[in-house]
Amino acid sequence: MNAPEKLFAAPEPHVMKTYGRLPMALSHGRGCWVWDTDGKKYLDGLAGIAVNTLGHAHPKLVPALHDQINKIVHSSNYYLVPLQEQLAAKLCELSGMTNAFFCNSGLEANEAALKIARKFGHDKGIERPEIVVYESAFHGRSIATLSATGNAKVQAGFGPLVEGFVRVPLNDSAAIENVSHGHPNIVAVFLEVIQGEGGVRPATIDYLREVRRICDERGWLLMLDEVQCGMGRTGKWFAHQWAGIKPDVMPLAKGLGSGVPVGAVVCGPKAADVFGPGNHGTTFGGNPLAMRAGVETLRIIEEEGLLENAARVGALLKRGLEEGLAGVAGVTEVRGRGLMIGIELARPCGVLLGRAAEAGLMLSVTAERVIRLVPALILSDDEARRMVAILVPLIREFLAEPP
Ligand SMILES: Cc1ncc(COP(=O)(O)O)c(C=O)c1O
């Protein structure tokens, strides 16, 4: 499976060709292991792109979801949904925020955040509100979220883009100060605490604190996209908690339902009352099945100490990679926190997706040259060591080849 062209083999003539897929399909999984339809076994370093928080077929999650399906899957937001209140209360307890709105995906959570920022501006009499966004950011593929995204490839072909965004480089607080002088209508700063698709690039602790200070000083909302880096992945419930700050708005998705689609936007007091009845909504959002998946995911993370596990095993994995790749020419950096790790190479390495699969390891390559590992939070020490043992020789061999 070394030939890169195999990435684009398309044995699905009726599925729209929006993805460059490997020509393989997974049939089932257990824990951090998955099997393809030919029976080949893989160690899962991807977890459905930071989604399968509890791994596959978790023995506590599966019966809970069965139980919920037997009761009710969907009811409608015309009625109270007690599981929404249960999940919202838990997210508020864990984040120190006050209210949550539920949707189905990351981009929807971000759309809600962008609408909150605009209405927050309108409520203050700002008719053309602007939002500070970032180079290399990724917020989704709806028209508004791709406009907020800092990647020309994602935007190409979809103009005219949504207006009202002001872009700055990450980790440069002077840039925000500067931009604010020419833009009196700024109402919010919107950033990923660790850029995921942009190449596992963390905002520094100092920078996060500085942005919080600037937002407080100017009355702006701080909106932290934790769709990828949140839900325990870095070893705290939310990645911004490493900086000891609190956002005003926090979109979540991916790991929140352990594979069942669910998104949320969690708000603090500055933003929680911006939406009133009729301002926002979604048919599927907050349905009982998705809410049960969220409630059980959080419960199991707590019960099994998975935050501590993510921090400890993540550090072991990172150290193993650093040691295995020390002094290898062409390795730019190993970075990340907890179980969100990026290995940046000096050249594009998309071919490693197929080669890793061939070697029995699931991973992804993002921003062309960054190998990304975002395994389930249940990863064991032994599994982390096996990941290192598969990945290090693959990277060494790849970098020994002529470019
Ligand atoms: C930080 C971030 N925000 C938003 C999204 C979009 O989420 P979704 O694909 O669920 O729409 C992603 C997806 O990768 C993401 O990483």
CSV table of C-alpha atoms and ligand atoms in Angstrom, one decimal:
chain,number,residue,atom,x,y,z
A,1,MET,CA,0.0,0.0,0.0
A,2,ASN,CA,3.0,2.3,-0.4
A,3,ALA,CA,1.9,3.9,-3.6
A,4,PRO,CA,0.3,7.2,-2.8
A,5,GLU,CA,-2.1,6.9,-5.7
A,6,LYS,CA,-3.9,4.1,-3.8
A,7,LEU,CA,-5.1,6.8,-1.5
A,8,PHE,CA,-7.4,7.9,-4.2
A,9,ALA,CA,-8.7,4.5,-5.3
A,10,ALA,CA,-12.5,4.9,-5.4
A,11,PRO,CA,-14.4,1.6,-4.9
A,12,GLU,CA,-17.5,3.7,-4.0
A,13,PRO,CA,-18.9,5.0,-7.4
A,14,HIS,CA,-22.0,6.5,-5.7
A,15,VAL,CA,-20.4,8.3,-2.8
A,16,MET,CA,-19.3,11.9,-3.5
A,17,LYS,CA,-15.6,12.1,-3.8
A,18,THR,CA,-15.0,14.6,-1.0
A,19,TYR,CA,-12.3,12.4,0.7
A,20,GLY,CA,-9.0,10.8,-0.4
A,21,ARG,CA,-9.7,7.5,1.3
A,22,LEU,CA,-7.4,4.5,1.8
A,23,PRO,CA,-8.9,1.5,0.0
A,24,MET,CA,-9.9,-0.3,3.2
A,25,ALA,CA,-12.9,-0.4,5.5
A,26,LEU,CA,-13.0,-1.1,9.3
A,27,SER,CA,-15.5,-3.7,10.4
A,28,HIS,CA,-15.2,-3.5,14.2
A,29,GLY,CA,-13.1,-2.5,17.1
A,30,ARG,CA,-12.4,-3.2,20.8
A,31,GLY,CA,-10.5,-0.8,23.0
A,32,CYS,CA,-7.6,0.8,21.1
A,33,TRP,CA,-7.7,-1.9,18.4
A,34,VAL,CA,-9.7,-2.1,15.1
A,35,TRP,CA,-10.1,-4.8,12.4
A,36,ASP,CA,-10.6,-4.3,8.7
A,37,THR,CA,-13.0,-6.3,6.6
A,38,ASP,CA,-10.2,-8.6,5.6
A,39,GLY,CA,-9.5,-9.4,9.2
A,40,LYS,CA,-6.3,-7.3,9.5
A,41,LYS,CA,-5.8,-5.8,13.0
A,42,TYR,CA,-4.6,-2.2,13.6
A,43,LEU,CA,-3.5,-0.2,16.7
A,44,ASP,CA,-5.7,2.9,16.6
A,45,GLY,CA,-3.7,6.0,17.0
A,46,LEU,CA,-6.5,8.1,15.4
A,47,ALA,CA,-9.7,7.3,17.3
A,48,GLY,CA,-11.8,8.5,14.4
A,49,ILE,CA,-9.9,11.8,14.5
A,50,ALA,CA,-10.1,12.5,18.2
A,51,VAL,CA,-13.7,11.2,18.5
A,52,ASN,CA,-13.6,7.7,20.1
A,53,THR,CA,-12.7,9.0,23.6
A,54,LEU,CA,-13.4,5.6,25.2
A,55,GLY,CA,-12.0,3.5,22.4
A,56,HIS,CA,-14.2,1.0,20.6
A,57,ALA,CA,-17.1,-1.0,22.1
A,58,HIS,CA,-16.5,0.2,25.6
A,59,PRO,CA,-18.1,-2.3,28.0
A,60,LYS,CA,-19.9,0.4,30.0
A,61,LEU,CA,-20.9,2.6,27.1
A,62,VAL,CA,-22.4,-0.1,24.9
A,63,PRO,CA,-25.1,-1.3,27.3
A,64,ALA,CA,-25.9,2.4,28.2
A,65,LEU,CA,-26.5,3.2,24.5
A,66,HIS,CA,-28.6,0.0,24.1
A,67,ASP,CA,-30.7,1.0,27.0
A,68,GLN,CA,-31.2,4.5,25.6
A,69,ILE,CA,-32.1,3.1,22.1
A,70,ASN,CA,-34.7,0.9,23.8
A,71,LYS,CA,-36.3,3.9,25.5
A,72,ILE,CA,-36.2,6.8,23.1
A,73,VAL,CA,-33.7,8.0,20.4
A,74,HIS,CA,-35.2,11.4,19.4
A,75,SER,CA,-38.0,13.4,20.8
A,76,SER,CA,-37.8,17.0,19.4
A,77,ASN,CA,-36.9,20.3,21.0
A,78,TYR,CA,-40.6,21.2,21.4
A,79,TYR,CA,-40.4,19.3,24.7
A,80,LEU,CA,-38.1,19.2,27.7
A,81,VAL,CA,-35.2,16.8,27.3
A,82,PRO,CA,-34.0,15.9,30.8
A,83,LEU,CA,-30.8,14.4,29.5
A,84,GLN,CA,-29.9,17.8,28.0
A,85,GLU,CA,-30.1,19.4,31.4
A,86,GLN,CA,-28.1,16.6,32.9
A,87,LEU,CA,-25.3,16.9,30.3
A,88,ALA,CA,-25.4,20.7,30.4
A,89,ALA,CA,-25.1,20.8,34.2
A,90,LYS,CA,-22.1,18.4,34.1
A,91,LEU,CA,-20.3,20.5,31.4
A,92,CYS,CA,-20.9,23.6,33.4
A,93,GLU,CA,-19.6,21.9,36.6
A,94,LEU,CA,-16.5,20.8,34.8
A,95,SER,CA,-15.8,24.1,33.0
A,96,GLY,CA,-17.1,26.6,35.6
A,97,MET,CA,-19.4,28.0,32.9
A,98,THR,CA,-23.2,28.4,33.1
A,99,ASN,CA,-25.2,27.2,30.1
A,100,ALA,CA,-24.9,24.9,27.1
A,101,PHE,CA,-26.6,24.6,23.7
A,102,PHE,CA,-26.5,21.2,21.9
A,103,CYS,CA,-26.0,20.5,18.2
A,104,ASN,CA,-24.5,17.7,16.2
A,105,SER,CA,-21.0,18.6,15.1
A,106,GLY,CA,-18.0,20.8,15.5
A,107,LEU,CA,-18.9,23.2,12.7
A,108,GLU,CA,-22.4,23.6,14.1
A,109,ALA,CA,-21.0,24.4,17.6
A,110,ASN,CA,-18.7,27.0,15.9
A,111,GLU,CA,-21.6,28.4,13.9
A,112,ALA,CA,-23.5,28.9,17.1
A,113,ALA,CA,-20.4,30.6,18.7
A,114,LEU,CA,-20.1,33.0,15.7
A,115,LYS,CA,-23.8,33.8,15.8
A,116,ILE,CA,-23.5,34.5,19.6
A,117,ALA,CA,-20.5,36.9,18.9
A,118,ARG,CA,-22.5,38.8,16.2
A,119,LYS,CA,-25.6,39.1,18.3
A,120,PHE,CA,-23.5,40.1,21.3
A,121,GLY,CA,-22.2,43.0,19.1
A,122,HIS,CA,-25.7,43.9,17.8
A,123,ASP,CA,-27.0,44.0,21.3
A,124,LYS,CA,-24.3,46.6,22.1
A,125,GLY,CA,-25.3,48.6,19.0
A,126,ILE,CA,-22.5,47.4,16.8
A,127,GLU,CA,-24.1,46.8,13.4
A,128,ARG,CA,-21.1,45.3,11.6
A,129,PRO,CA,-19.4,43.2,14.3
A,130,GLU,CA,-15.9,41.7,13.6
A,131,ILE,CA,-14.3,38.7,15.1
A,132,VAL,CA,-10.5,38.1,15.5
A,133,VAL,CA,-9.5,34.7,13.9
A,134,TYR,CA,-6.1,33.1,13.2
A,135,GLU,CA,-3.7,32.0,10.6
A,136,SER,CA,-3.7,28.2,10.1
A,137,ALA,CA,-6.9,27.9,12.2
A,138,PHE,CA,-9.6,25.3,11.3
A,139,HIS,CA,-13.2,25.7,12.4
A,140,GLY,CA,-15.2,23.6,9.9
A,141,ARG,CA,-16.6,23.6,6.4
A,142,SER,CA,-19.8,25.6,6.5
A,143,ILE,CA,-19.6,28.9,4.7
A,144,ALA,CA,-19.1,30.9,7.9
A,145,THR,CA,-16.7,28.4,9.6
A,146,LEU,CA,-14.6,28.0,6.5
A,147,SER,CA,-14.4,31.8,6.3
A,148,ALA,CA,-13.1,31.8,9.9
A,149,THR,CA,-10.6,29.0,8.9
A,150,GLY,CA,-7.1,30.2,8.1
A,151,ASN,CA,-6.4,27.8,5.2
A,152,ALA,CA,-6.7,29.0,1.6
A,153,LYS,CA,-7.2,25.4,0.3
A,154,VAL,CA,-10.3,25.0,2.4
A,155,GLN,CA,-11.7,28.3,1.2
A,156,ALA,CA,-10.8,27.9,-2.5
A,157,GLY,CA,-13.8,27.8,-4.8
A,158,PHE,CA,-16.3,28.9,-2.2
A,159,GLY,CA,-16.2,32.6,-2.4
A,160,PRO,CA,-17.6,35.1,-1.6
A,161,LEU,CA,-16.6,34.3,1.9
A,162,VAL,CA,-18.4,35.6,5.0
A,163,GLU,CA,-17.2,39.0,6.0
A,164,GLY,CA,-16.5,40.2,9.5
A,165,PHE,CA,-13.3,38.4,10.3
A,166,VAL,CA,-9.9,39.9,11.1
A,167,ARG,CA,-7.0,37.5,11.0
A,168,VAL,CA,-3.9,37.5,13.1
A,169,PRO,CA,-0.9,35.1,13.7
A,170,LEU,CA,-1.0,32.8,16.7
A,171,ASN,CA,1.0,33.5,19.8
A,172,ASP,CA,1.6,37.2,19.0
A,173,SER,CA,-0.3,39.4,21.4
A,174,ALA,CA,1.1,42.6,19.9
A,175,ALA,CA,-0.7,41.6,16.7
A,176,ILE,CA,-4.1,41.6,18.4
A,177,GLU,CA,-3.3,45.0,20.1
A,178,ASN,CA,-2.3,46.4,16.7
A,179,VAL,CA,-5.4,45.1,14.8
A,180,SER,CA,-7.7,46.4,17.5
A,181,HIS,CA,-6.7,50.0,16.7
A,182,GLY,CA,-8.0,49.9,13.2
A,183,HIS,CA,-11.1,47.8,14.0
A,184,PRO,CA,-13.4,49.4,16.5
A,185,ASN,CA,-16.1,46.9,15.8
A,186,ILE,CA,-14.3,43.8,17.2
A,187,VAL,CA,-16.5,41.9,19.5
A,188,ALA,CA,-14.7,38.6,20.1
A,189,VAL,CA,-11.5,36.6,19.7
A,190,PHE,CA,-12.0,33.0,18.4
A,191,LEU,CA,-9.2,30.5,18.6
A,192,GLU,CA,-8.3,26.8,19.1
A,193,VAL,CA,-6.3,26.3,22.2
A,194,ILE,CA,-4.3,23.8,20.2
A,195,GLN,CA,-4.7,24.1,16.5
A,196,GLY,CA,-5.5,20.6,15.3
A,197,GLU,CA,-5.8,20.5,11.5
A,198,GLY,CA,-3.3,23.4,11.4
A,199,GLY,CA,-0.6,21.0,12.6
A,200,VAL,CA,-1.0,20.4,16.4
A,201,ARG,CA,0.1,23.9,17.2
A,202,PRO,CA,-0.5,25.0,20.8
A,203,ALA,CA,-1.4,28.5,21.8
A,204,THR,CA,1.1,29.2,24.6
A,205,ILE,CA,-0.1,29.5,28.2
A,206,ASP,CA,1.2,33.1,28.3
A,207,TYR,CA,-0.6,33.9,25.1
A,208,LEU,CA,-3.9,32.5,26.4
A,209,ARG,CA,-3.7,34.6,29.6
A,210,GLU,CA,-2.8,37.6,27.6
A,211,VAL,CA,-5.8,37.2,25.2
A,212,ARG,CA,-8.1,36.7,28.2
A,213,ARG,CA,-6.7,40.0,29.7
A,214,ILE,CA,-7.2,41.8,26.4
A,215,CYS,CA,-10.8,40.5,26.0
A,216,ASP,CA,-11.6,41.6,29.6
A,217,GLU,CA,-10.1,45.0,29.1
A,218,ARG,CA,-12.1,45.7,25.9
A,219,GLY,CA,-15.3,43.9,26.7
A,220,TRP,CA,-14.8,41.3,23.9
A,221,LEU,CA,-15.9,37.6,24.2
A,222,LEU,CA,-13.1,35.0,24.4
A,223,MET,CA,-14.3,32.1,22.3
A,224,LEU,CA,-12.1,28.9,22.6
A,225,ASP,CA,-12.7,26.2,20.0
A,226,GLU,CA,-12.1,23.0,22.0
A,227,VAL,CA,-13.7,20.8,19.4
A,228,GLN,CA,-10.5,18.8,18.9
A,229,CYS,CA,-8.4,19.5,22.0
A,230,GLY,CA,-11.2,19.4,24.6
A,231,MET,CA,-12.9,16.5,26.4
A,232,GLY,CA,-9.9,15.3,28.4
A,233,ARG,CA,-7.5,14.8,25.5
A,234,THR,CA,-4.7,17.0,27.0
A,235,GLY,CA,-5.1,15.6,30.5
A,236,LYS,CA,-7.5,18.3,31.7
A,237,TRP,CA,-11.2,18.4,30.8
A,238,PHE,CA,-10.5,21.4,28.6
A,239,ALA,CA,-7.1,22.4,27.2
A,240,HIS,CA,-7.5,26.1,28.3
A,241,GLN,CA,-7.6,24.9,31.9
A,242,TRP,CA,-3.8,24.5,31.7
A,243,ALA,CA,-3.6,28.3,31.5
A,244,GLY,CA,-6.0,28.7,34.5
A,245,ILE,CA,-8.4,30.9,32.4
A,246,LYS,CA,-12.1,30.6,31.5
A,247,PRO,CA,-13.5,31.4,28.1
A,248,ASP,CA,-16.9,33.1,27.6
A,249,VAL,CA,-17.8,30.7,24.8
A,250,MET,CA,-16.5,27.2,24.2
A,251,PRO,CA,-17.6,25.0,21.3
A,252,LEU,CA,-17.2,21.2,21.8
A,253,ALA,CA,-17.8,18.2,19.7
A,254,LYS,CA,-15.7,15.2,18.5
A,255,GLY,CA,-14.9,13.4,21.8
A,256,LEU,CA,-18.0,14.5,23.6
A,257,GLY,CA,-20.2,11.5,22.6
A,258,SER,CA,-17.4,8.9,22.1
A,259,GLY,CA,-18.5,8.4,18.5
A,260,VAL,CA,-22.1,9.3,18.7
A,261,PRO,CA,-22.4,12.7,16.9
A,262,VAL,CA,-22.9,15.5,19.4
A,263,GLY,CA,-21.7,19.1,19.5
A,264,ALA,CA,-22.2,21.7,22.2
A,265,VAL,CA,-21.5,25.4,22.8
A,266,VAL,CA,-20.9,26.1,26.4
A,267,CYS,CA,-21.2,29.7,27.6
A,268,GLY,CA,-20.2,31.8,30.6
A,269,PRO,CA,-22.3,34.6,32.1
A,270,LYS,CA,-21.2,37.2,29.4
A,271,ALA,CA,-22.6,35.1,26.6
A,272,ALA,CA,-25.2,32.7,28.1
A,273,ASP,CA,-28.2,35.0,27.6
A,274,VAL,CA,-27.3,36.4,24.2
A,275,PHE,CA,-29.6,33.9,22.4
A,276,GLY,CA,-33.3,34.0,23.2
A,277,PRO,CA,-36.2,31.8,22.0
A,278,GLY,CA,-36.2,31.7,18.2
A,279,ASN,CA,-32.6,32.9,17.8
A,280,HIS,CA,-31.0,29.5,17.2
A,281,GLY,CA,-32.0,25.8,16.9
A,282,THR,CA,-31.5,22.4,15.2
A,283,THR,CA,-33.8,19.4,14.7
A,284,PHE,CA,-31.5,16.7,15.8
A,285,GLY,CA,-29.4,18.7,18.4
A,286,GLY,CA,-29.6,17.4,21.9
A,287,ASN,CA,-31.6,14.3,21.2
A,288,PRO,CA,-31.8,11.8,24.0
A,289,LEU,CA,-29.4,9.3,22.4
A,290,ALA,CA,-26.7,11.9,21.8
A,291,MET,CA,-27.1,13.3,25.3
A,292,ARG,CA,-26.9,9.9,26.9
A,293,ALA,CA,-23.7,9.3,25.0
A,294,GLY,CA,-22.3,12.5,26.4
A,295,VAL,CA,-23.5,11.9,29.9
A,296,GLU,CA,-22.0,8.3,29.9
A,297,THR,CA,-18.7,9.5,28.3
A,298,LEU,CA,-18.2,12.0,31.0
A,299,ARG,CA,-19.1,9.6,33.8
A,300,ILE,CA,-16.8,6.9,32.4
A,301,ILE,CA,-13.9,9.4,32.0
A,302,GLU,CA,-14.3,10.3,35.7
A,303,GLU,CA,-14.9,6.7,36.9
A,304,GLU,CA,-11.8,5.3,35.1
A,305,GLY,CA,-9.4,8.3,35.8
A,306,LEU,CA,-9.0,8.9,32.1
A,307,LEU,CA,-7.7,12.5,32.5
A,308,GLU,CA,-4.8,11.2,34.5
A,309,ASN,CA,-4.3,8.4,32.0
A,310,ALA,CA,-4.3,10.8,29.0
A,311,ALA,CA,-1.6,12.9,30.7
A,312,ARG,CA,0.6,10.1,31.9
A,313,VAL,CA,0.4,7.8,28.8
A,314,GLY,CA,0.6,10.9,26.5
A,315,ALA,CA,3.8,11.9,28.2
A,316,LEU,CA,5.2,8.4,27.8
A,317,LEU,CA,4.2,8.3,24.1
A,318,LYS,CA,5.8,11.8,23.5
A,319,ARG,CA,9.0,10.8,25.3
A,320,GLY,CA,9.2,7.5,23.4
A,321,LEU,CA,8.8,9.4,20.1
A,322,GLU,CA,11.3,12.1,21.1
A,323,GLU,CA,13.9,9.5,22.1
A,324,GLY,CA,13.3,7.3,19.1
A,325,LEU,CA,13.6,10.2,16.7
A,326,ALA,CA,16.4,12.1,18.5
A,327,GLY,CA,19.0,13.4,16.1
A,328,VAL,CA,17.1,12.1,13.0
A,329,ALA,CA,17.6,14.6,10.2
A,330,GLY,CA,14.2,15.8,8.8
A,331,VAL,CA,12.3,15.6,12.1
A,332,THR,CA,11.4,19.2,12.9
A,333,GLU,CA,9.6,18.8,16.2
A,334,VAL,CA,7.6,16.5,18.4
A,335,ARG,CA,4.9,18.6,20.2
A,336,GLY,CA,1.5,18.5,21.9
A,337,ARG,CA,0.0,17.7,25.2
A,338,GLY,CA,-1.5,14.6,26.6
A,339,LEU,CA,-2.9,12.4,23.9
A,340,MET,CA,-2.8,15.1,21.2
A,341,ILE,CA,0.7,14.7,19.6
A,342,GLY,CA,2.1,16.0,16.4
A,343,ILE,CA,5.4,15.1,14.8
A,344,GLU,CA,6.4,17.7,12.3
A,345,LEU,CA,8.7,16.6,9.5
A,346,ALA,CA,10.7,18.8,7.2
A,347,ARG,CA,8.8,17.6,4.1
A,348,PRO,CA,5.3,16.5,3.1
A,349,CYS,CA,4.6,13.0,4.4
A,350,GLY,CA,1.0,12.2,3.4
A,351,VAL,CA,2.3,8.8,2.1
A,352,LEU,CA,2.8,7.7,5.8
A,353,LEU,CA,-1.0,7.3,6.3
A,354,GLY,CA,-0.9,4.3,4.0
A,355,ARG,CA,2.4,3.0,5.1
A,356,ALA,CA,1.4,3.2,8.8
A,357,ALA,CA,-1.9,1.3,8.0
A,358,GLU,CA,0.2,-1.3,6.2
A,359,ALA,CA,2.3,-1.6,9.3
A,360,GLY,CA,-0.8,-2.0,11.5
A,361,LEU,CA,-1.2,1.6,12.9
A,362,MET,CA,-3.9,4.2,12.3
A,363,LEU,CA,-2.8,7.8,12.3
A,364,SER,CA,-3.3,10.9,10.3
A,365,VAL,CA,-1.2,13.5,8.5
A,366,THR,CA,-2.3,17.0,8.7
A,367,ALA,CA,-0.9,20.3,7.4
A,368,GLU,CA,1.0,18.2,4.9
A,369,ARG,CA,4.0,17.5,7.1
A,370,VAL,CA,2.6,16.8,10.6
A,371,ILE,CA,1.9,13.2,11.7
A,372,ARG,CA,-0.9,13.4,14.2
A,373,LEU,CA,-1.7,10.9,17.0
A,374,VAL,CA,-5.0,11.4,18.8
A,375,PRO,CA,-5.8,7.9,20.3
A,376,ALA,CA,-8.5,7.0,22.7
A,377,LEU,CA,-8.0,8.2,26.3
A,378,ILE,CA,-7.9,4.6,27.5
A,379,LEU,CA,-4.6,4.0,25.7
A,380,SER,CA,-2.3,1.8,27.9
A,381,ASP,CA,1.4,2.1,28.5
A,382,ASP,CA,2.0,-1.0,26.5
A,383,GLU,CA,-0.1,0.2,23.6
A,384,ALA,CA,1.9,3.5,23.6
A,385,ARG,CA,5.1,1.6,23.4
A,386,ARG,CA,3.8,-0.4,20.5
A,387,MET,CA,2.9,2.8,18.7
A,388,VAL,CA,6.4,4.1,19.1
A,389,ALA,CA,7.8,0.8,18.0
A,390,ILE,CA,5.8,0.9,14.8
A,391,LEU,CA,6.1,4.6,14.0
A,392,VAL,CA,9.7,5.4,14.7
A,393,PRO,CA,11.2,3.0,12.1
A,394,LEU,CA,8.5,4.1,9.5
A,395,ILE,CA,9.6,7.7,10.0
A,396,ARG,CA,13.3,6.9,9.9
A,397,GLU,CA,12.9,4.9,6.7
A,398,PHE,CA,10.8,7.6,5.1
A,399,LEU,CA,13.3,10.3,5.9
A,400,ALA,CA,16.2,8.1,4.6
A,401,GLU,CA,14.5,8.1,1.1
A,402,PRO,CA,15.5,10.7,-1.4
A,403,PRO,CA,12.8,13.5,-1.3
B,1,LIG,C1,-10.9,22.7,16.1
B,1,LIG,C2,-12.0,22.2,15.2
B,1,LIG,N1,-13.1,22.9,15.1
B,1,LIG,C3,-14.1,22.5,14.3
B,1,LIG,C4,-14.0,21.3,13.6
B,1,LIG,C5,-15.1,20.9,12.7
B,1,LIG,O1,-15.8,19.8,13.3
B,1,LIG,P1,-16.8,18.9,12.4
B,1,LIG,O2,-15.9,18.2,11.4
B,1,LIG,O3,-17.4,18.0,13.4
B,1,LIG,O4,-17.7,19.8,11.7
B,1,LIG,C6,-12.9,20.5,13.6
B,1,LIG,C7,-12.7,19.3,12.8
B,1,LIG,O5,-11.7,18.8,12.6
B,1,LIG,C8,-11.8,21.0,14.5
B,1,LIG,O6,-10.7,20.3,14.6
